[in-house]
Amino acid sequence: MLTINVGVLLAVIVVLRLRRRTEARSRNDEKLTVILVLALGVLVAPTPVGEGIANFLGQLVSGVTQASR
């Protein structure tokens, strides 16, 4: 039996949509892409991978903030 991870499926769809040229996108097409990216973020956030990314970005931001002082 084949199982599909919804997060991976959404990531593939987002990558394929973002590869298109900007001039070829309508306003509705861009809104749909934003909705898909937000849905992907909601699915990835509670996973260990999402938490790892959040921790990494938090450390990066705090490092940049301390370096600018």
PDB file of C-alpha atoms in Angstrom:
ATOM      1  CA  MET A   1       0.000   0.000   0.000  1.00  0.00           C
ATOM      2  CA  LEU A   2       1.303   3.431  -0.965  1.00  0.00           C
ATOM      3  CA  THR A   3       1.050   6.239   1.569  1.00  0.00           C
ATOM      4  CA  ILE A   4       1.625   9.876   0.735  1.00  0.00           C
ATOM      5  CA  ASN A   5       2.795  12.368   3.313  1.00  0.00           C
ATOM      6  CA  VAL A   6       0.621  15.464   2.885  1.00  0.00           C
ATOM      7  CA  GLY A   7       3.481  17.778   3.861  1.00  0.00           C
ATOM      8  CA  VAL A   8       5.765  16.330   1.205  1.00  0.00           C
ATOM      9  CA  LEU A   9       2.997  16.513  -1.388  1.00  0.00           C
ATOM     10  CA  LEU A  10       2.344  20.179  -0.568  1.00  0.00           C
ATOM     11  CA  ALA A  11       6.076  20.935  -0.710  1.00  0.00           C
ATOM     12  CA  VAL A  12       6.323  19.414  -4.190  1.00  0.00           C
ATOM     13  CA  ILE A  13       3.281  21.381  -5.363  1.00  0.00           C
ATOM     14  CA  VAL A  14       4.705  24.636  -3.969  1.00  0.00           C
ATOM     15  CA  VAL A  15       8.092  24.068  -5.633  1.00  0.00           C
ATOM     16  CA  LEU A  16       6.442  23.335  -8.965  1.00  0.00           C
ATOM     17  CA  ARG A  17       4.253  26.441  -8.693  1.00  0.00           C
ATOM     18  CA  LEU A  18       7.162  28.698  -7.747  1.00  0.00           C
ATOM     19  CA  ARG A  19       9.244  27.524 -10.708  1.00  0.00           C
ATOM     20  CA  ARG A  20       6.819  29.244 -13.090  1.00  0.00           C
ATOM     21  CA  ARG A  21       7.717  32.648 -14.435  1.00  0.00           C
ATOM     22  CA  THR A  22       6.381  35.594 -12.471  1.00  0.00           C
ATOM     23  CA  GLU A  23       4.862  37.252 -15.553  1.00  0.00           C
ATOM     24  CA  ALA A  24       2.699  34.178 -16.201  1.00  0.00           C
ATOM     25  CA  ARG A  25       0.961  34.339 -12.811  1.00  0.00           C
ATOM     26  CA  SER A  26      -2.422  35.915 -12.228  1.00  0.00           C
ATOM     27  CA  ARG A  27      -3.448  37.458  -8.933  1.00  0.00           C
ATOM     28  CA  ASN A  28      -5.613  34.424  -8.105  1.00  0.00           C
ATOM     29  CA  ASP A  29      -2.690  32.129  -8.912  1.00  0.00           C
ATOM     30  CA  GLU A  30      -0.489  34.022  -6.460  1.00  0.00           C
ATOM     31  CA  LYS A  31      -3.201  33.872  -3.763  1.00  0.00           C
ATOM     32  CA  LEU A  32      -3.479  30.109  -4.207  1.00  0.00           C
ATOM     33  CA  THR A  33       0.301  29.764  -3.859  1.00  0.00           C
ATOM     34  CA  VAL A  34       0.225  31.768  -0.613  1.00  0.00           C
ATOM     35  CA  ILE A  35      -2.560  29.566   0.770  1.00  0.00           C
ATOM     36  CA  LEU A  36      -0.603  26.420  -0.138  1.00  0.00           C
ATOM     37  CA  VAL A  37       2.558  27.749   1.529  1.00  0.00           C
ATOM     38  CA  LEU A  38       0.622  28.631   4.687  1.00  0.00           C
ATOM     39  CA  ALA A  39      -0.946  25.165   4.759  1.00  0.00           C
ATOM     40  CA  LEU A  40       2.519  23.630   4.360  1.00  0.00           C
ATOM     41  CA  GLY A  41       3.787  25.733   7.256  1.00  0.00           C
ATOM     42  CA  VAL A  42       0.953  24.589   9.493  1.00  0.00           C
ATOM     43  CA  LEU A  43       1.659  20.940   8.641  1.00  0.00           C
ATOM     44  CA  VAL A  44       5.434  21.191   9.118  1.00  0.00           C
ATOM     45  CA  ALA A  45       5.463  23.325  12.294  1.00  0.00           C
ATOM     46  CA  PRO A  46       4.502  20.664  14.884  1.00  0.00           C
ATOM     47  CA  THR A  47       6.846  18.018  13.469  1.00  0.00           C
ATOM     48  CA  PRO A  48      10.412  17.462  14.721  1.00  0.00           C
ATOM     49  CA  VAL A  49      11.728  18.855  11.430  1.00  0.00           C
ATOM     50  CA  GLY A  50       9.631  21.998  11.849  1.00  0.00           C
ATOM     51  CA  GLU A  51      10.778  22.437  15.436  1.00  0.00           C
ATOM     52  CA  GLY A  52      14.402  21.998  14.335  1.00  0.00           C
ATOM     53  CA  ILE A  53      13.993  24.661  11.661  1.00  0.00           C
ATOM     54  CA  ALA A  54      12.351  26.998  14.175  1.00  0.00           C
ATOM     55  CA  ASN A  55      15.180  26.452  16.677  1.00  0.00           C
ATOM     56  CA  PHE A  56      17.806  27.059  13.992  1.00  0.00           C
ATOM     57  CA  LEU A  57      16.119  30.264  12.827  1.00  0.00           C
ATOM     58  CA  GLY A  58      15.760  31.438  16.429  1.00  0.00           C
ATOM     59  CA  GLN A  59      19.469  30.920  17.064  1.00  0.00           C
ATOM     60  CA  LEU A  60      20.334  32.643  13.792  1.00  0.00           C
ATOM     61  CA  VAL A  61      18.184  35.676  14.649  1.00  0.00           C
ATOM     62  CA  SER A  62      19.571  35.948  18.176  1.00  0.00           C
ATOM     63  CA  GLY A  63      23.122  35.681  16.809  1.00  0.00           C
ATOM     64  CA  VAL A  64      22.495  38.448  14.301  1.00  0.00           C
ATOM     65  CA  THR A  65      20.872  40.604  16.987  1.00  0.00           C
ATOM     66  CA  GLN A  66      23.830  40.163  19.346  1.00  0.00           C
ATOM     67  CA  ALA A  67      26.331  40.821  16.549  1.00  0.00           C
ATOM     68  CA  SER A  68      24.652  44.117  15.707  1.00  0.00           C
ATOM     69  CA  ARG A  69      25.095  45.434  19.278  1.00  0.00           C
TER      70      ARG A  69
END
